[in-house]
Amino acid sequence: DEVARVAPDLPLRANLSVLENIAIVPQYRQNMPYEAAADQAWALLALLGRTDAAFKRDPDLSHEERFVAKLLRAIILTPPIILVDRPAQLLPDTHYPPFLEGALASLEGRFEECWIVDYRWNEPLYAPR
């Protein structure tokens, strides 16, 4: 199965906006024209209520905005599995289990499963997906 990772070691491209970072995936993988890819990226940002971050670049993003950009970059091609690697590193100033739950609930139907790699003792914090 195809797995799309959201991880600290997969940075956004600093020279692109959030919208462009998300849109580049279908442009590269499916040879989609920019306008169509940007429309898809905008729609995903709207699902999460984050269109205000669309034209920001990486250095100007909050941790939550950066996480949303990485999550949507992973999810834009509707992979079967999303793997969120070390959410505490990605969201150091956010109570991340409810934040993740809300974001994933907003994206219901765009992936089959979400695996969260975290410390074993945090397992009760997450609903199974």
CSV table of C-alpha atoms in Angstrom, one decimal:
chain,number,residue,atom,x,y,z
A,1,ASP,CA,0.0,0.0,0.0
A,2,GLU,CA,1.0,3.6,-0.6
A,3,VAL,CA,1.9,5.5,2.6
A,4,ALA,CA,2.1,9.3,2.7
A,5,ARG,CA,4.2,10.6,5.6
A,6,VAL,CA,3.8,13.7,7.6
A,7,ALA,CA,7.1,14.1,9.4
A,8,PRO,CA,9.6,16.6,10.9
A,9,ASP,CA,12.2,15.4,8.4
A,10,LEU,CA,10.1,16.2,5.3
A,11,PRO,CA,10.3,20.0,5.2
A,12,LEU,CA,8.2,22.3,3.1
A,13,ARG,CA,9.9,24.1,0.2
A,14,ALA,CA,10.9,27.4,1.7
A,15,ASN,CA,10.6,29.2,-1.7
A,16,LEU,CA,6.9,28.2,-2.2
A,17,SER,CA,3.8,29.3,-0.4
A,18,VAL,CA,1.6,26.8,1.5
A,19,LEU,CA,-0.8,26.6,-1.5
A,20,GLU,CA,2.2,25.9,-3.9
A,21,ASN,CA,3.7,23.3,-1.5
A,22,ILE,CA,0.4,21.4,-1.6
A,23,ALA,CA,-0.3,22.0,-5.3
A,24,ILE,CA,3.2,20.8,-6.4
A,25,VAL,CA,2.3,17.2,-5.6
A,26,PRO,CA,-0.4,16.6,-8.2
A,27,GLN,CA,1.6,18.8,-10.7
A,28,TYR,CA,4.6,16.5,-10.3
A,29,ARG,CA,2.9,13.2,-9.8
A,30,GLN,CA,-0.1,13.6,-12.2
A,31,ASN,CA,1.2,16.2,-14.6
A,32,MET,CA,-1.7,18.4,-13.5
A,33,PRO,CA,-1.8,22.1,-14.6
A,34,TYR,CA,-1.1,24.5,-11.8
A,35,GLU,CA,-4.5,26.1,-11.8
A,36,ALA,CA,-6.3,22.7,-11.3
A,37,ALA,CA,-3.8,21.6,-8.6
A,38,ALA,CA,-4.1,25.0,-6.8
A,39,ASP,CA,-7.9,24.7,-6.9
A,40,GLN,CA,-7.6,21.2,-5.2
A,41,ALA,CA,-5.1,22.6,-2.7
A,42,TRP,CA,-7.4,25.6,-1.9
A,43,ALA,CA,-10.4,23.3,-1.4
A,44,LEU,CA,-8.4,21.2,1.1
A,45,LEU,CA,-7.2,24.3,3.0
A,46,ALA,CA,-10.8,25.4,3.1
A,47,LEU,CA,-11.9,22.1,4.6
A,48,LEU,CA,-9.5,22.8,7.5
A,49,GLY,CA,-10.4,26.5,7.7
A,50,ARG,CA,-6.8,27.4,6.9
A,51,THR,CA,-7.1,29.5,3.7
A,52,ASP,CA,-5.5,32.4,5.6
A,53,ALA,CA,-2.2,30.5,5.5
A,54,ALA,CA,-2.4,29.8,1.7
A,55,PHE,CA,0.1,32.5,0.6
A,56,LYS,CA,2.5,32.3,3.6
A,57,ARG,CA,5.9,30.8,3.2
A,58,ASP,CA,7.5,28.4,5.6
A,59,PRO,CA,9.5,30.9,7.8
A,60,ASP,CA,6.2,32.8,8.5
A,61,LEU,CA,4.1,29.8,9.5
A,62,SER,CA,3.0,28.8,13.0
A,63,HIS,CA,3.5,25.1,13.9
A,64,GLU,CA,-0.1,24.4,13.3
A,65,GLU,CA,0.0,26.0,9.8
A,66,ARG,CA,3.2,24.1,8.9
A,67,PHE,CA,1.6,20.8,10.1
A,68,VAL,CA,-1.6,21.5,8.0
A,69,ALA,CA,0.5,22.2,5.0
A,70,LYS,CA,2.4,19.0,5.4
A,71,LEU,CA,-0.7,17.0,6.1
A,72,LEU,CA,-2.5,18.4,3.0
A,73,ARG,CA,0.6,17.8,0.9
A,74,ALA,CA,0.5,14.2,2.0
A,75,ILE,CA,-3.3,13.8,1.5
A,76,ILE,CA,-3.9,15.6,-1.8
A,77,LEU,CA,-3.5,12.4,-3.9
A,78,THR,CA,-5.8,10.4,-1.6
A,79,PRO,CA,-3.3,7.8,-0.4
A,80,PRO,CA,-4.7,4.8,1.4
A,81,ILE,CA,-2.5,5.4,4.5
A,82,ILE,CA,-1.4,8.6,6.2
A,83,LEU,CA,1.5,8.2,8.6
A,84,VAL,CA,1.9,11.0,11.1
A,85,ASP,CA,5.4,10.7,12.5
A,86,ARG,CA,6.1,12.2,15.9
A,87,PRO,CA,3.3,14.7,16.2
A,88,ALA,CA,4.8,16.2,19.4
A,89,GLN,CA,7.8,17.4,17.3
A,90,LEU,CA,5.5,18.8,14.6
A,91,LEU,CA,3.1,20.5,17.0
A,92,PRO,CA,5.3,21.4,20.1
A,93,ASP,CA,3.0,24.2,21.3
A,94,THR,CA,-0.4,22.5,20.6
A,95,HIS,CA,-2.4,19.9,22.6
A,96,TYR,CA,-2.0,17.7,19.5
A,97,PRO,CA,-4.3,14.7,20.0
A,98,PRO,CA,-7.5,16.8,19.7
A,99,PHE,CA,-6.0,18.9,17.0
A,100,LEU,CA,-5.1,15.8,15.0
A,101,GLU,CA,-8.5,14.3,15.6
A,102,GLY,CA,-10.3,17.5,14.3
A,103,ALA,CA,-8.1,17.8,11.3
A,104,LEU,CA,-8.5,14.1,10.4
A,105,ALA,CA,-12.2,14.2,10.9
A,106,SER,CA,-12.4,17.2,8.5
A,107,LEU,CA,-10.6,15.1,5.9
A,108,GLU,CA,-12.8,12.0,6.3
A,109,GLY,CA,-13.0,10.0,3.1
A,110,ARG,CA,-9.7,11.3,1.7
A,111,PHE,CA,-7.7,8.4,3.2
A,112,GLU,CA,-8.4,4.9,4.4
A,113,GLU,CA,-6.2,4.7,7.5
A,114,CYS,CA,-4.1,7.1,9.6
A,115,TRP,CA,-1.2,5.7,11.6
A,116,ILE,CA,0.3,7.9,14.3
A,117,VAL,CA,3.8,7.1,15.4
A,118,ASP,CA,4.1,8.3,19.0
A,119,TYR,CA,5.2,7.0,22.3
A,120,ARG,CA,3.4,3.8,23.4
A,121,TRP,CA,2.0,5.4,26.5
A,122,ASN,CA,0.2,8.0,24.4
A,123,GLU,CA,-1.8,5.3,22.6
A,124,PRO,CA,-5.0,6.0,24.7
A,125,LEU,CA,-5.0,9.6,23.4
A,126,TYR,CA,-6.0,8.6,19.9
A,127,ALA,CA,-9.1,7.1,18.5
A,128,PRO,CA,-8.4,4.2,16.1
A,129,ARG,CA,-8.5,5.2,12.4
